[in-house]
mmCIF file of C-alpha atoms in Angstrom:
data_model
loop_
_atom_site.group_PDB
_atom_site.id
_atom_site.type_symbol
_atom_site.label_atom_id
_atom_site.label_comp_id
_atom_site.label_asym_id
_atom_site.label_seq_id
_atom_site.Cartn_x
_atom_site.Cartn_y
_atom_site.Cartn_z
ATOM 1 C CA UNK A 28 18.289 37.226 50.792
ATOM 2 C CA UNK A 29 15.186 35.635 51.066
ATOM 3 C CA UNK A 30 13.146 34.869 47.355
ATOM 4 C CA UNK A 31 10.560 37.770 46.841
ATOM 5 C CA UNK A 32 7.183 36.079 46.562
ATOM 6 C CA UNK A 33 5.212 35.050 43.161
ATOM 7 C CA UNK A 34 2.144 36.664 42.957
ATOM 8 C CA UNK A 35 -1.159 35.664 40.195
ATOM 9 C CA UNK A 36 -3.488 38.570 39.674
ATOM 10 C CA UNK A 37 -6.300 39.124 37.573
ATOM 11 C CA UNK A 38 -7.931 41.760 36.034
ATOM 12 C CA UNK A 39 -4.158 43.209 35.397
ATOM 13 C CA UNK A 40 -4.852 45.600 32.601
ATOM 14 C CA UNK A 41 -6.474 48.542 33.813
ATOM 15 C CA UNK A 42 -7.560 49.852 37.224
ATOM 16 C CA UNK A 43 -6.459 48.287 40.732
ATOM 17 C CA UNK A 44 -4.961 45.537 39.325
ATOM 18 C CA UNK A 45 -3.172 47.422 36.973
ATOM 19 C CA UNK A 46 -1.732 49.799 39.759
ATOM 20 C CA UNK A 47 -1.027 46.661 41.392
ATOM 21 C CA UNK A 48 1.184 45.089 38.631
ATOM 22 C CA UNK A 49 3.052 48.044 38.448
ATOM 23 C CA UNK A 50 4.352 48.638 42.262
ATOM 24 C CA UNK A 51 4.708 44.504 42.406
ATOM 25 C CA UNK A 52 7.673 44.745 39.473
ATOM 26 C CA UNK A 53 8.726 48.480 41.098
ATOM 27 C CA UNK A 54 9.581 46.221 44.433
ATOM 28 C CA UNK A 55 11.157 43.202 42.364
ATOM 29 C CA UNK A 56 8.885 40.826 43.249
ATOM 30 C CA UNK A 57 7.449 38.290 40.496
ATOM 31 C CA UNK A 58 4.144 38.757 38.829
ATOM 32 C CA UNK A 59 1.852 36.652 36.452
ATOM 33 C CA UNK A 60 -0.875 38.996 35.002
ATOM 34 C CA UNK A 61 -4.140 37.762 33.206
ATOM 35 C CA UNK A 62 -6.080 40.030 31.058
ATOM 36 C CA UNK A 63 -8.725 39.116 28.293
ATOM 37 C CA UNK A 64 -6.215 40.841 26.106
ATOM 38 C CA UNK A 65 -2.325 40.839 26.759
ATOM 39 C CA UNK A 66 -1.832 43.228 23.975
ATOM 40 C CA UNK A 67 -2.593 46.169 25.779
ATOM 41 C CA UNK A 68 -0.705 44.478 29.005
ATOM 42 C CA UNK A 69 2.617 43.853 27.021
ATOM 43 C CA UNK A 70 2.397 47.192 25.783
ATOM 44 C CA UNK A 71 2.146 49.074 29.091
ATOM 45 C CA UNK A 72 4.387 46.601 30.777
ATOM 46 C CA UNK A 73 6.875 44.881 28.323
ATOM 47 C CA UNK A 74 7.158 41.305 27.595
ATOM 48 C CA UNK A 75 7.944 37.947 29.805
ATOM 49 C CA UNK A 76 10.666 38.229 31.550
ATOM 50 C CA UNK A 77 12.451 36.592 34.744
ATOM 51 C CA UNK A 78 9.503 38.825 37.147
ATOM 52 C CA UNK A 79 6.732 38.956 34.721
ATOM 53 C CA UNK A 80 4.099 36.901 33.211
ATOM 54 C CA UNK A 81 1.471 38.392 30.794
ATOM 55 C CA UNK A 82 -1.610 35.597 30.245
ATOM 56 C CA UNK A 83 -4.770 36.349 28.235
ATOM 57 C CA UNK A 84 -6.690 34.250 30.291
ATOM 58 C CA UNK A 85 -10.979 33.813 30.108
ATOM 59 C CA UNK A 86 -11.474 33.497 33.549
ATOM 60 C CA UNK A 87 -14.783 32.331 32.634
ATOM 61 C CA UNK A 88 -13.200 29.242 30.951
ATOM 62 C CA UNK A 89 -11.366 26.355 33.694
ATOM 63 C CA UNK A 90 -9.528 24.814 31.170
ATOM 64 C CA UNK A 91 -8.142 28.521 29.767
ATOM 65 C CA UNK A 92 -7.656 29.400 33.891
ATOM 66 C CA UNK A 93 -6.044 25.890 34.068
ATOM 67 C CA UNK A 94 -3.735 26.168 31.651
ATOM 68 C CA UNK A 95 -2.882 29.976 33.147
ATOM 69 C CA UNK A 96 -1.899 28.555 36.193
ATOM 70 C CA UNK A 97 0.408 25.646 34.992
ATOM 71 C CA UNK A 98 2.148 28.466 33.316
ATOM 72 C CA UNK A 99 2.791 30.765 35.671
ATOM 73 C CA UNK A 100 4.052 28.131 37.789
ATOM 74 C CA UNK A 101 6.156 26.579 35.096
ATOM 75 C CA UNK A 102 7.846 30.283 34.473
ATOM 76 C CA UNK A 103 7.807 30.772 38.323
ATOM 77 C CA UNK A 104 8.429 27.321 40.183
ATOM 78 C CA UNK A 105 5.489 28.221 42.580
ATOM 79 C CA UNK A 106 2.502 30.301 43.621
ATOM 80 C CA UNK A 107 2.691 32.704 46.914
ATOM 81 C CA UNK A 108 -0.523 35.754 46.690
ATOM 82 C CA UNK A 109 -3.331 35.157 44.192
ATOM 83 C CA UNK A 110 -5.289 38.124 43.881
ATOM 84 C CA UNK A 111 -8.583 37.705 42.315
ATOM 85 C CA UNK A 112 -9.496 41.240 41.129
ATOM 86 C CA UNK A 113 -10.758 41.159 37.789
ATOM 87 C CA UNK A 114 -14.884 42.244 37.560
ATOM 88 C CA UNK A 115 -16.820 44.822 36.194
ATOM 89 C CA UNK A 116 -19.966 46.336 37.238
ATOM 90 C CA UNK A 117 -23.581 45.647 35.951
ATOM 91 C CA UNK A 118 -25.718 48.431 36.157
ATOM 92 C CA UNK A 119 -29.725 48.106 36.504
ATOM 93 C CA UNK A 120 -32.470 47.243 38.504
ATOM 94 C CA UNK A 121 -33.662 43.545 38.962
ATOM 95 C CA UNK A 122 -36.699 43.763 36.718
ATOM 96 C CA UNK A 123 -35.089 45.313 33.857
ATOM 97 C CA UNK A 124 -31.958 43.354 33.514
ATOM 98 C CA UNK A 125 -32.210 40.557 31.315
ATOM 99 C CA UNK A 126 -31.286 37.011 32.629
ATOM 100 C CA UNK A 127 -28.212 37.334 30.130
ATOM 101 C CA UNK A 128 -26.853 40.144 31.860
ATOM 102 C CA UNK A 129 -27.275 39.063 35.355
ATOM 103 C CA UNK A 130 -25.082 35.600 34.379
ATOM 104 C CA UNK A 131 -22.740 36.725 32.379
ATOM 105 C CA UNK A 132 -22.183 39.417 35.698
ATOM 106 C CA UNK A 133 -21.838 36.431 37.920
ATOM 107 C CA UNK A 134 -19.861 34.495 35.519
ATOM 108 C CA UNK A 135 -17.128 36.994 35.708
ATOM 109 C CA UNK A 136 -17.069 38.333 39.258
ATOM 110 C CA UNK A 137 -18.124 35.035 41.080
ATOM 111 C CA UNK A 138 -17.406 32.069 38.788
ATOM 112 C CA UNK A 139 -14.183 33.284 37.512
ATOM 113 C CA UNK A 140 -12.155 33.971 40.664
ATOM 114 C CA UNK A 141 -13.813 30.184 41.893
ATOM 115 C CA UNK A 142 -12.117 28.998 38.906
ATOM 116 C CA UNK A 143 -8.963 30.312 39.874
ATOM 117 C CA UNK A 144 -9.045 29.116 43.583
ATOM 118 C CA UNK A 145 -9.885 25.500 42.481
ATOM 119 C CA UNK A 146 -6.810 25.480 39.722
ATOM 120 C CA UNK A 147 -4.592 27.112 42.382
ATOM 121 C CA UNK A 148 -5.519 25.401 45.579
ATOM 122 C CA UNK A 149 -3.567 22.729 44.418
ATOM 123 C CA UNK A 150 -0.371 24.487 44.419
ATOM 124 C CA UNK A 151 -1.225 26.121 47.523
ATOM 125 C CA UNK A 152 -1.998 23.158 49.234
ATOM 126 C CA UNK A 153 0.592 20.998 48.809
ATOM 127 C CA UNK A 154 3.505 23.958 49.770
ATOM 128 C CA UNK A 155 1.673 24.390 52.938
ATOM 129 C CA UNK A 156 1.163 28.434 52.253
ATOM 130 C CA UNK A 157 0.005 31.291 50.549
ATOM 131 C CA UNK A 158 -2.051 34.112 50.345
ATOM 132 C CA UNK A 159 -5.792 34.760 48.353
ATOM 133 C CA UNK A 160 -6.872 38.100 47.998
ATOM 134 C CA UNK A 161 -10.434 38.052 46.713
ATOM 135 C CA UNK A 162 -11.583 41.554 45.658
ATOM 136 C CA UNK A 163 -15.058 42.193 46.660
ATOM 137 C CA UNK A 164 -16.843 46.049 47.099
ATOM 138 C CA UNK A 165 -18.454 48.359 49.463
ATOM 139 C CA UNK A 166 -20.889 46.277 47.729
ATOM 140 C CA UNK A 167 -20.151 43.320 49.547
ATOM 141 C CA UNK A 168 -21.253 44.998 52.665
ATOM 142 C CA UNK A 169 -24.259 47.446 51.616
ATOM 143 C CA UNK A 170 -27.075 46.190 49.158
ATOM 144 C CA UNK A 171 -29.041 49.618 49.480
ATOM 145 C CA UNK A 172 -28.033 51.181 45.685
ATOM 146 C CA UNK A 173 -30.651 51.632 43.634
ATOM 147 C CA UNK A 174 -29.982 49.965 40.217
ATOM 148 C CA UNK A 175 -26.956 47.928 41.552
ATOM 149 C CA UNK A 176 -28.541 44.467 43.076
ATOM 150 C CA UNK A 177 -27.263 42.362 40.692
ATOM 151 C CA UNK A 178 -23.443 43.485 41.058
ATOM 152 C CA UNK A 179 -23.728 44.197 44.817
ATOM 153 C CA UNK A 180 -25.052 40.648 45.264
ATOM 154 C CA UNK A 181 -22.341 39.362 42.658
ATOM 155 C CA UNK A 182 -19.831 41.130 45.634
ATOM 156 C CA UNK A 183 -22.247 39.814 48.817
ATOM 157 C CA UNK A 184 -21.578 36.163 46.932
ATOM 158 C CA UNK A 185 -17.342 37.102 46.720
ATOM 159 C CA UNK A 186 -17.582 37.846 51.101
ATOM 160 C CA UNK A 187 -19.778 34.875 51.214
ATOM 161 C CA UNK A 188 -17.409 32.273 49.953
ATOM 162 C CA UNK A 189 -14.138 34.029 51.014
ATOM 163 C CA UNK A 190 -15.210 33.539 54.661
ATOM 164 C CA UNK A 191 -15.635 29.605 53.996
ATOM 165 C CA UNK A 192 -12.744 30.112 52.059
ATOM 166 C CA UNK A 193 -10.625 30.717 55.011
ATOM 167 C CA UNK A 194 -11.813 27.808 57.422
ATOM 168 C CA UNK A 195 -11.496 25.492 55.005
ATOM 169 C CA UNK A 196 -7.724 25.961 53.831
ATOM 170 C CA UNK A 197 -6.419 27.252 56.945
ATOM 171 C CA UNK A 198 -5.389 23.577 58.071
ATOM 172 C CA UNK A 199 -3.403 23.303 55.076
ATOM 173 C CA UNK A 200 -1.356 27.040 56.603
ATOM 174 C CA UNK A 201 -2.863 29.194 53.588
ATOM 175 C CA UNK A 202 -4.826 32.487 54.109
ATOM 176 C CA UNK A 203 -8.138 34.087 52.390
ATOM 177 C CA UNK A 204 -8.738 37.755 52.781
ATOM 178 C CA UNK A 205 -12.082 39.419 51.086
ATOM 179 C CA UNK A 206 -11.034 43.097 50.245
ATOM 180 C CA UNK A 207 -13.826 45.670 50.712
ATOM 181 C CA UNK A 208 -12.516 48.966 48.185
ATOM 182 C CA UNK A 209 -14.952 51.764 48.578
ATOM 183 C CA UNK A 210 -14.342 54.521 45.387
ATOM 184 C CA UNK A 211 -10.523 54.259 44.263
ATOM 185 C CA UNK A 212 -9.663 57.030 41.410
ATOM 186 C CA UNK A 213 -9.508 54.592 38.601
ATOM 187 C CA UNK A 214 -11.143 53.730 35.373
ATOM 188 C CA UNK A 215 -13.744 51.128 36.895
ATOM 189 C CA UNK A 216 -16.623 53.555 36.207
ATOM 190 C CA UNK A 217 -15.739 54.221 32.393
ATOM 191 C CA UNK A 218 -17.826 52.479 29.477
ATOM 192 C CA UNK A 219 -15.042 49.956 29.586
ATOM 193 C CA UNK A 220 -15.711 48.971 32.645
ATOM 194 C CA UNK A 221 -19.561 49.599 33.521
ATOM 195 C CA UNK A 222 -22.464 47.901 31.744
ATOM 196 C CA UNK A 223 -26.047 49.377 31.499
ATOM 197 C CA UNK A 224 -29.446 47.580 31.003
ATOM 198 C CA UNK A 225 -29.998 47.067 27.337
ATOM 199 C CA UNK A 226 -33.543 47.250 28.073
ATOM 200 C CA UNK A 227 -34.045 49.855 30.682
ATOM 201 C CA UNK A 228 -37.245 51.023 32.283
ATOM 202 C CA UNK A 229 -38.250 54.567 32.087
ATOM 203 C CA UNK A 230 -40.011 54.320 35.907
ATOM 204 C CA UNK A 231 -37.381 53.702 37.550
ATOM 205 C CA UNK A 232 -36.012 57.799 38.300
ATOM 206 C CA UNK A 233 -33.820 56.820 41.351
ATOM 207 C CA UNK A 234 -31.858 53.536 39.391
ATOM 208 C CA UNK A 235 -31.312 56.107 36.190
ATOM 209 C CA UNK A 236 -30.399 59.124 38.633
ATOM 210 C CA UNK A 237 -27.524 56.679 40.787
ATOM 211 C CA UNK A 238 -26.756 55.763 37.408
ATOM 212 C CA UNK A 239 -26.097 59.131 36.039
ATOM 213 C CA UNK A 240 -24.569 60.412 38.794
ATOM 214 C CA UNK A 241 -22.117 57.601 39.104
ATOM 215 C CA UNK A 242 -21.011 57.729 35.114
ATOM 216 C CA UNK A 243 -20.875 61.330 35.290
ATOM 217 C CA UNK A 244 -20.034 62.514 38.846
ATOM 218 C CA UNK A 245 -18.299 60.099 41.123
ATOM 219 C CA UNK A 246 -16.161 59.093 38.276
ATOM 220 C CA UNK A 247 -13.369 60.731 38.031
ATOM 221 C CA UNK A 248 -13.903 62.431 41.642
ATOM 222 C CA UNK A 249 -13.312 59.181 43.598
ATOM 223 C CA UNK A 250 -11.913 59.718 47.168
ATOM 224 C CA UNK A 251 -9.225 57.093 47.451
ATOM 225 C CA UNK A 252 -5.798 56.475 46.141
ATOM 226 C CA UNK A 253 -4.919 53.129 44.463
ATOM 227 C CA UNK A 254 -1.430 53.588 44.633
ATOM 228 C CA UNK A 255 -2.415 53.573 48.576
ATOM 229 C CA UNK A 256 -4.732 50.539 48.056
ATOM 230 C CA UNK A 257 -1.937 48.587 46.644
ATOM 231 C CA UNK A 258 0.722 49.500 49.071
ATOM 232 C CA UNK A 259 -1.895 48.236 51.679
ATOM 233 C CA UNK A 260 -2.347 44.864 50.079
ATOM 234 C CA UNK A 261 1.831 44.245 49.652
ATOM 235 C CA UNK A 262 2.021 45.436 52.926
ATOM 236 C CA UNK A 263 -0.889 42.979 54.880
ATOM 237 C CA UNK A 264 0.767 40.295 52.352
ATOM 238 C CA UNK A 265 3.799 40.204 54.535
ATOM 239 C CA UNK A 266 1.823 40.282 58.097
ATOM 240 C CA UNK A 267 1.613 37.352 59.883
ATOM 241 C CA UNK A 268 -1.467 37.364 60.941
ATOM 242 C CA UNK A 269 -3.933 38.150 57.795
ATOM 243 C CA UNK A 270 -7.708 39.702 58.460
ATOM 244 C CA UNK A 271 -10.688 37.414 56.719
ATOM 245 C CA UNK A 272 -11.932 41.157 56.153
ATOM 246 C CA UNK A 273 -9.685 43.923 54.633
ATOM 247 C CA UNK A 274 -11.723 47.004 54.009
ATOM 248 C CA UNK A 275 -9.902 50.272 52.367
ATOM 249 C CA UNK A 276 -10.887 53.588 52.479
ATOM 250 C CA UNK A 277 -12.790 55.811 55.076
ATOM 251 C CA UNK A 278 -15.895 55.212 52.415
ATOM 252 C CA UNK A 279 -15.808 51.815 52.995
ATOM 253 C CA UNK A 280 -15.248 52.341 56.906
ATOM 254 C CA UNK A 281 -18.422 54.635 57.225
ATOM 255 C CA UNK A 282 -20.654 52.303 54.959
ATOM 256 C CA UNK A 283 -19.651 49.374 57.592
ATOM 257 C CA UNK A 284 -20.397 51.517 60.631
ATOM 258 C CA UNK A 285 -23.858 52.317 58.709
ATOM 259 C CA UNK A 286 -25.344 48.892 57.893
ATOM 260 C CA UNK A 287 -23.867 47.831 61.352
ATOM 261 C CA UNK A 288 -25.870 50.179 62.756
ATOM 262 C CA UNK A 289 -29.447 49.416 59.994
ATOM 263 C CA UNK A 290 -29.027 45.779 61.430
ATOM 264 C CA UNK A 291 -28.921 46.478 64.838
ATOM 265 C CA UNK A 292 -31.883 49.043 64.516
ATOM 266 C CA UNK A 293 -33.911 46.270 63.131
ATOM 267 C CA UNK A 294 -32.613 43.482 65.069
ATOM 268 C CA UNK A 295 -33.377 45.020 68.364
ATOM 269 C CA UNK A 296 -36.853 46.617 66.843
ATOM 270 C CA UNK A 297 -38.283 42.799 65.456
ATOM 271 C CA UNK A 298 -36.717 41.400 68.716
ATOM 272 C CA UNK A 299 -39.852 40.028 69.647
ATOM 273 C CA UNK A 300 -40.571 38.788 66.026
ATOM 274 C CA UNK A 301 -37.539 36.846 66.286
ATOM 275 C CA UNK A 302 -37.720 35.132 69.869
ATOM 276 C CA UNK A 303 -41.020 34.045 69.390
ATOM 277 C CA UNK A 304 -40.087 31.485 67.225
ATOM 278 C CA UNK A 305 -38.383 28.497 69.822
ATOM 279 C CA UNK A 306 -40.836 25.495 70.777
#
């Protein structure tokens, strides 16, 4: 029987990643988890074992990433998926966030999963395979929220490098796939897992209204399934052929199809604009 894979994911305490933990032991296969705090992992999930790893791991930190790495391998013998999932969103407009806020957004959702792919590329590299999932948004792909610039463009940055990502390792026979989630049921929209301007600005009506109705609507009333989401990532995990782009949900589908067509409509409309340019 062939060896079930070894897969590295972050963010593993609560929301997709969690869900994802879960159905990865539920299928036998092997599983290194980071969280900021393994507490609550080891208490949800149990102890190491022979298929799982819990790390408290600052992804924010190389050397503390590093050292995550060398131990999951060390417990494991190699590295097969990474999944880079751990992020949270920053909520508020670009004039009232402070420049705090705004890096300490991209430290986590940018910075930290480039930390993992340079401590794991290594790995990857030199077995000739594997598999990195970098989680992105419907973020990643539509810009137009009011109050959300900072973490959409944290998610834009997540697209931008994965696609590099992909030429650049694919000589070496390892895969990059940017994920696109629209709303998945989970906790990502609590006050665990959202952040609001700590100095916002009363004029803004439509950033405080998308905020409101996000915190206190969509949350809890999200469309999509992450038990589905994570069947759908072990499942294009064992294709042969892996997409650069991996969207999930019909959310995410529609919000494509709309700033597909936005671009077009102003493509074709500034045509002349643009062709004008040439010597």
């Amino acid at each position: 029987m062939k060896t079930k894979k070894v897969w590295f994911v972050t963010g593993a305490s609560k929301g997709l990643g969690f869900t994802l933990v879960k159905k990865l032991l539920k299928e036998g296969f092997h599983v290194a988890a980071t969280t900021r705090n393994a507490d609550s992992l080891i208490k949800e999930i149990g102890d190491a074992s022979e298929l799982f790893l819990p790390l408290e791991v600052d992804l924010t930190d190389t050397s503390s990433v590093k050292a995550s790495v060398e131990k999951s391998v060390a417990h494991f013998g190699r590295l097969d998926v990474i999944v880079n999932n751990a992020g949270y969103a920053q909520i508020g407009t670009l004039e009232e966030l402070t420049d705090e806020e705004v890096k300490e957004n991209f430290n986590v959702n940018v910075f930290g999963s480039l930390n993992v792919i340079r401590n794991v590329m290594p790995y990857l590299r030199n077995q000739k395979s594997g598999h990195i999932f970098n989680i992105s948004s419907v973020g990643g792909l539509f810009g137009s929220f009011s109050g959300w610039g900072i973490y959409c463009s944290t998610k834009f940055a997540v697209a931008g490098f994965t696609e590099a990502l992909a030429e650049e390792i694919k000589e070496f026979g390892v895969k990059a796939t940017v994920v696109y989630p629209g709303y998945f049921r989970t906790d990502f929209l609590s006050k665990g897992s959202v952040r609001i301007p700590g100095q916002p600005v009363a004029e803004y009506t439509a950033a405080r209204e998308s905020e409101n109705q996000h915190l206190n609507t969509i949350n809890g009333n999200q469309a999509n399934d992450p038990e589905k989401a994570a069947e759908v990532l072990i499942a294009v995990s064992r294709e042969d052929n892996l997409p650069v782009h991996l969207l999930l949900g019909n959310d995410a589908y529609e919000i494509l199809q709309n700033k597909i067509g936005i671009l077009t409509r102003d493509a074709e409309q500034w045509k002349n604009y643009t062709l004008s340019t040439g010597l």
